[in-house]
Amino acid sequence: MKRVIVGLSGGVDSSVAAYLLKEQGYEVIGLFMKNWHDDSVTISDECPWLEDSNDAMLVADKLGIPFQTVDLSVQYKERIVDYMFNEYEKGRTPNPDVLCNREIKFDVFMDIALELGADYVATGHYCRKGTIEKDGKEIHQLLAGADDNKDQSYFLCQLSQQQLAKALFPIGELQKPEVREIAKAQDLITAEKKDSQGLCFIGKVRLPEFLQQQLKPKEGDIVEVDSEFEIYNNQLPQFDSKENELEFLSKKPTYHLTDGKVVGKHQGAHYFTKGQRKGLGVGGTVEPLFVIDTDVKDNIIYTGQGKEHPGLYRNVLFVTNEELHWVRQDLAINEGETMSVMARIRYRQNLEKATLHKVASGLYVEFKHKQSAITEGQFVAWYIEDELLGSGVIS
């Protein structure tokens, strides 16, 4: 009998994942990961992880499976929280959920599971795994979840073949309403529970306050750049190679204080991210202001009116070799090669047509249409049909 360790988070998805595995004849053990201790930054008085671990325990009890809690808060702090602060300080916007899957759930947690004699680790993610044979070797595919509305393959875009080999996604073929129905039919306490928001496992965290603990507030200017600003209408230079053109198009404009008018003050450029609308506190504009760029060195936020502002859009981004990751290494392209794909630069974004261009220093992703708020530090992931082939950090 194969043994599976399920990461029970106290939510409905992982509860049903555990139930399905048991039905399929696996020996199932539920493990709750405690990743956070500091309650001073969670929003409400309720202690989310206590409530969640309690729900997870009740589900395990109901299913008649062994249950235990593992404390991963030290690793979580080192690998996720410190990384986030580090990225914000550089003026990049990290994605802790993608990292949490790569570094915690399918690494630290997986190691614990394997030590407990597990053959597999299962989670309640809405994605599917395929396995094909190629040149006599088994190759694992990361496929989108059957529920288009809920597909979470993007969050797993950094997994490796070794991690996928040991992973199971029991609810990947189901729609969310079906998952709730199963939970209801089995009388699981999580059946009606709302989906969790907030940082993966920290509970409902107020991000600015969380950041302020580490990154000291410092006042700076908010500058509004007009949509008619000359750099948006500059003629493109002549390029002597495709690579030079891609390099040019992937660069964001460099703004200066004199490129617009000062319209307000902020408490720290590192608290803001591109495309952000809330929290600027500047009124009196015809259309709302959006952040088009942040300069953490000089502590200036550049903004533009309306979500169509040209400062928000470009169609090429770059990923360095160090931050380039192929789930399907066998399909990785070599220098000078291109690949037509569908890609997204954030979770929940519709897939968009794009071309990958491999160059010596990394990979350019050229979108057919301009994309809004391409944000450094976030992940771009690319697909062919419903298979996620690879991903990288936008540089």
XYZ file of C-alpha atoms in Angstrom:
395
model
C 0.000 0.000 0.000
C 1.472 3.341 -1.043
C 1.731 5.973 1.658
C 0.766 9.584 0.895
C 1.299 12.563 3.139
C -1.278 15.271 2.532
C -0.566 18.856 3.447
C -3.798 19.577 5.316
C -4.147 23.351 5.458
C -7.538 23.453 7.146
C -9.226 24.391 3.865
C -11.779 22.521 1.787
C -9.433 21.665 -1.103
C -6.843 19.753 0.920
C -9.607 18.089 2.980
C -11.186 16.643 -0.159
C -7.758 15.716 -1.527
C -7.197 13.577 1.593
C -10.632 11.979 1.290
C -10.134 11.089 -2.393
C -6.724 9.526 -1.749
C -8.191 7.390 0.994
C -10.959 6.299 -1.382
C -8.306 5.395 -3.940
C -6.757 2.985 -1.474
C -3.687 4.927 -0.332
C -2.489 4.975 3.242
C -3.013 8.656 4.058
C -1.394 10.770 6.763
C -2.391 14.412 7.320
C 0.282 16.963 8.155
C -0.394 20.598 9.036
C 2.435 23.061 8.435
C 2.795 25.802 10.965
C 4.803 28.482 9.216
C 4.292 31.582 11.251
C 4.350 32.677 14.873
C 4.202 36.419 14.915
C 0.596 37.424 15.525
C 1.447 41.116 15.757
C 0.960 41.603 12.016
C -2.153 39.559 11.371
C -5.218 41.675 10.795
C -7.849 40.263 13.085
C -7.877 38.926 16.622
C -8.661 35.438 15.478
C -5.485 33.435 15.229
C -5.739 31.995 11.735
C -3.245 29.186 12.030
C -4.766 27.905 15.271
C -8.207 27.826 13.714
C -6.843 26.217 10.548
C -4.836 23.546 12.366
C -7.904 22.762 14.434
C -10.041 22.363 11.297
C -7.339 20.180 9.743
C -7.314 18.001 12.857
C -11.111 17.624 12.800
C -11.002 16.619 9.127
C -8.289 14.019 9.787
C -10.348 12.713 12.682
C -13.453 12.450 10.507
C -11.530 10.621 7.784
C -9.870 8.365 10.338
C -6.324 9.254 9.291
C -3.319 10.014 11.516
C -2.563 13.712 11.924
C 0.308 15.810 13.148
C 1.550 19.381 13.025
C 5.041 20.293 11.863
C 6.602 23.618 12.700
C 8.419 25.041 9.697
C 8.472 28.641 10.851
C 12.276 28.861 10.967
C 12.643 27.692 7.372
C 9.692 29.805 6.315
C 11.264 32.909 7.781
C 14.620 32.233 6.170
C 13.409 31.186 2.768
C 10.256 33.208 2.236
C 9.995 36.184 4.565
C 13.633 37.250 4.365
C 13.543 36.785 0.599
C 10.464 39.011 0.393
C 12.082 41.831 2.319
C 15.190 41.491 0.253
C 13.219 41.729 -3.002
C 11.140 44.695 -1.820
C 14.307 46.525 -0.839
C 15.614 46.077 -4.367
C 12.385 47.563 -5.656
C 11.133 44.228 -6.956
C 7.776 42.634 -6.122
C 8.137 39.021 -5.009
C 5.560 36.259 -5.286
C 5.695 34.409 -1.961
C 3.146 31.782 -3.044
C 5.288 30.500 -5.915
C 8.310 30.411 -3.597
C 6.361 28.738 -0.830
C 5.550 25.834 -3.136
C 9.113 25.475 -4.374
C 10.902 26.009 -1.071
C 8.469 24.846 1.608
C 5.683 22.530 0.440
C 7.702 20.606 -2.110
C 11.069 20.839 -0.413
C 11.208 21.111 3.383
C 7.769 19.553 3.780
C 8.496 16.900 1.163
C 11.704 15.922 2.981
C 9.736 15.436 6.208
C 7.150 13.365 4.335
C 9.812 11.160 2.768
C 11.419 10.668 6.181
C 8.012 9.449 7.363
C 8.173 6.807 4.659
C 5.858 8.538 2.205
C 5.810 7.497 -1.441
C 4.071 10.736 -2.397
C 3.150 14.183 -1.152
C -0.306 15.513 -2.041
C -1.778 19.014 -1.939
C -5.155 20.552 -2.707
C -3.926 22.466 -5.751
C -6.111 22.796 -8.820
C -3.666 21.346 -11.304
C -2.951 17.968 -12.841
C 0.100 15.832 -13.370
C 0.729 13.839 -16.494
C 3.439 11.247 -16.987
C 4.814 10.345 -20.396
C 7.636 8.146 -21.571
C 10.332 9.638 -23.776
C 13.573 7.932 -24.835
C 12.916 5.265 -22.216
C 12.655 7.835 -19.426
C 9.625 8.895 -17.424
C 8.843 12.576 -17.786
C 6.290 14.379 -15.638
C 4.023 17.092 -16.964
C 2.506 19.930 -14.985
C -0.955 20.465 -16.453
C -3.568 23.128 -15.797
C -6.431 22.207 -13.475
C -9.687 21.145 -15.135
C -11.478 24.101 -13.514
C -10.407 27.051 -15.691
C -11.595 29.443 -13.090
C -9.416 27.938 -10.396
C -6.359 26.638 -12.258
C -3.332 26.976 -9.947
C -0.599 25.564 -12.160
C 1.007 29.031 -12.174
C 1.797 28.752 -8.448
C 3.687 25.505 -9.120
C 5.675 26.918 -12.036
C 9.007 26.475 -10.233
C 8.690 22.752 -9.493
C 11.317 20.355 -10.801
C 10.991 16.884 -12.298
C 12.205 15.421 -8.980
C 9.485 17.280 -7.073
C 6.753 16.418 -9.580
C 7.723 12.758 -9.486
C 6.646 12.632 -5.842
C 3.614 14.935 -6.136
C -0.091 14.089 -6.378
C -2.892 16.559 -7.077
C -6.089 14.632 -6.309
C -8.584 17.429 -7.043
C -7.038 18.580 -10.314
C -9.734 16.949 -12.431
C -12.591 18.502 -10.424
C -14.458 21.793 -10.523
C -14.573 23.826 -7.304
C -18.345 23.284 -6.779
C -17.775 19.511 -7.056
C -15.097 19.735 -4.371
C -17.514 21.509 -2.035
C -20.212 18.913 -2.809
C -17.882 16.048 -1.874
C -16.926 17.812 1.367
C -20.603 18.335 2.180
C -21.501 14.717 1.418
C -18.678 13.551 3.713
C -19.785 16.025 6.369
C -16.355 17.664 6.537
C -16.188 20.774 8.688
C -14.412 22.687 5.917
C -17.204 22.218 3.322
C -18.486 25.797 3.578
C -15.233 27.422 4.629
C -14.224 30.463 2.594
C -11.052 30.252 0.527
C -8.102 31.704 2.364
C -6.628 35.010 1.321
C -3.371 36.514 2.392
C 0.164 35.253 2.267
C 0.548 31.558 1.886
C 0.154 30.346 5.462
C 0.776 33.563 7.327
C -2.898 34.253 7.450
C -4.327 37.654 6.798
C -1.305 39.901 6.906
C -1.316 43.626 6.315
C 1.525 43.827 3.861
C 2.608 47.463 4.435
C 2.745 46.932 8.218
C 4.542 43.668 7.714
C 7.069 45.418 5.486
C 7.380 48.373 7.821
C 8.750 46.124 10.518
C 11.826 45.654 8.383
C 11.823 48.445 5.864
C 11.779 51.810 7.563
C 9.281 54.388 6.261
C 10.845 57.382 4.520
C 8.934 60.171 2.906
C 9.304 60.808 -0.800
C 7.541 62.387 -3.748
C 4.710 61.027 -5.853
C 5.200 62.270 -9.412
C 2.525 62.238 -12.090
C 3.793 61.667 -15.626
C 1.559 62.849 -18.460
C 0.428 60.228 -20.977
C 1.686 62.537 -23.757
C 5.207 62.515 -22.292
C 7.696 62.500 -25.169
C 9.400 59.153 -24.469
C 6.122 57.354 -25.181
C 6.060 58.728 -28.710
C 9.728 58.400 -29.600
C 10.481 56.788 -32.942
C 12.032 53.348 -32.577
C 15.700 53.293 -33.596
C 16.911 50.980 -36.362
C 18.155 47.652 -34.969
C 20.876 45.550 -36.541
C 19.654 42.342 -34.880
C 16.536 40.873 -33.329
C 18.367 40.577 -30.020
C 19.154 44.303 -29.949
C 15.525 45.077 -30.661
C 14.342 42.750 -27.863
C 16.843 44.242 -25.466
C 15.621 47.742 -26.288
C 11.937 46.831 -25.942
C 12.439 44.968 -22.665
C 13.923 48.004 -20.936
C 11.522 50.089 -18.928
C 11.764 53.859 -19.350
C 13.958 55.691 -16.869
C 12.084 58.537 -15.266
C 13.401 61.646 -13.550
C 11.816 63.987 -11.064
C 11.553 66.628 -13.785
C 9.529 64.361 -16.116
C 6.250 65.128 -14.377
C 4.689 67.129 -11.598
C 4.858 66.326 -7.890
C 1.296 65.540 -6.743
C 1.792 64.132 -3.265
C 3.974 62.368 -0.717
C 4.420 58.671 0.117
C 6.034 56.828 3.033
C 8.449 54.620 1.119
C 8.800 53.637 -2.541
C 9.491 50.028 -1.537
C 5.910 49.643 -0.270
C 4.487 50.174 -3.738
C 4.299 47.977 -6.784
C 3.748 48.663 -10.450
C 0.115 48.805 -11.517
C -0.987 49.596 -7.959
C -3.876 52.012 -7.574
C -4.784 51.892 -3.904
C -2.912 53.622 -1.127
C -1.567 56.623 -3.039
C -3.937 59.020 -1.335
C -3.852 61.584 -4.146
C -7.238 62.962 -5.165
C -8.449 65.476 -7.692
C -7.338 63.728 -10.869
C -9.746 63.038 -13.738
C -8.876 59.348 -13.717
C -7.346 57.416 -10.798
C -3.559 57.359 -10.589
C -1.701 54.100 -11.149
C 1.906 53.431 -10.197
C 3.931 53.171 -13.428
C 7.336 52.859 -11.783
C 9.072 53.001 -8.421
C 12.576 54.272 -7.819
C 13.766 52.838 -4.515
C 17.177 54.463 -4.775
C 15.852 58.021 -4.953
C 12.597 57.072 -3.196
C 10.233 58.409 -5.865
C 6.986 56.889 -7.122
C 6.004 57.645 -10.708
C 2.303 57.517 -11.521
C 0.004 58.042 -14.484
C -3.705 58.643 -14.892
C -5.931 55.731 -15.864
C -5.262 52.076 -16.555
C -4.565 52.802 -20.235
C -1.582 55.026 -19.413
C 1.259 54.161 -21.850
C 3.750 53.985 -18.969
C 2.047 50.769 -17.838
C 2.518 48.864 -21.085
C 5.261 46.989 -22.844
C 5.482 43.734 -24.733
C 8.937 42.293 -24.033
C 10.442 41.088 -20.774
C 13.722 39.425 -19.877
C 14.639 36.517 -17.592
C 18.287 35.930 -16.654
C 19.801 32.438 -16.950
C 20.057 32.227 -13.129
C 16.324 32.810 -12.788
C 15.189 30.690 -15.721
C 13.489 27.395 -14.921
C 12.211 24.631 -17.194
C 9.753 22.141 -15.720
C 10.274 20.258 -18.990
C 14.050 20.391 -19.299
C 13.818 18.110 -22.311
C 12.003 20.893 -24.192
C 14.287 23.763 -23.158
C 15.402 25.850 -26.118
C 19.014 26.684 -26.871
C 20.702 29.950 -27.743
C 19.394 31.309 -31.040
C 16.209 29.234 -30.890
C 12.639 30.472 -30.468
C 9.413 28.845 -29.292
C 5.786 29.918 -29.701
C 3.898 29.679 -26.418
C 1.022 31.040 -24.387
C 2.230 32.949 -21.328
C 1.035 34.853 -18.267
C 2.807 37.292 -15.979
C 0.485 36.895 -12.994
C -1.952 34.422 -11.532
C -5.486 34.741 -12.932
C -4.300 36.518 -16.044
C -5.595 34.970 -19.261
C -2.907 33.251 -21.277
C -1.488 35.501 -24.003
C 0.353 34.659 -27.220
C 4.110 35.048 -26.908
C 7.426 33.981 -28.417
C 10.421 32.879 -26.360
C 13.851 33.909 -27.665
C 16.895 32.247 -26.079
C 20.040 34.380 -26.018
C 23.403 33.892 -24.333
C 22.485 35.804 -21.174
C 18.965 34.514 -20.690
C 15.534 34.464 -22.282
C 13.342 37.142 -23.821
C 9.572 36.703 -23.748
C 8.002 38.741 -26.545
C 4.225 39.113 -26.229
C 2.084 39.621 -29.293
C 0.157 42.351 -27.459
C 1.448 44.836 -24.908
C 0.994 43.728 -21.307
C 0.005 45.936 -18.406
C 2.330 46.326 -15.414
C 5.109 43.869 -16.214
C 6.623 43.781 -12.737
C 10.218 42.913 -11.810
C 10.404 40.054 -9.312
C 7.133 38.467 -10.424
C 7.047 35.196 -12.354
C 6.314 34.728 -16.014
C 5.127 31.201 -16.878
C 4.682 29.710 -20.339
C 2.474 26.960 -21.637
C 1.778 24.932 -24.737
C -1.911 24.023 -24.661
C -2.610 23.106 -21.038
C 0.938 22.162 -20.078
C 3.161 24.533 -18.148
C 6.660 24.132 -19.612
C 8.699 26.620 -17.653
C 8.923 29.932 -15.834
C 11.285 32.651 -14.757
C 11.607 35.758 -12.650
C 11.005 38.981 -14.568
C 14.214 40.986 -14.324
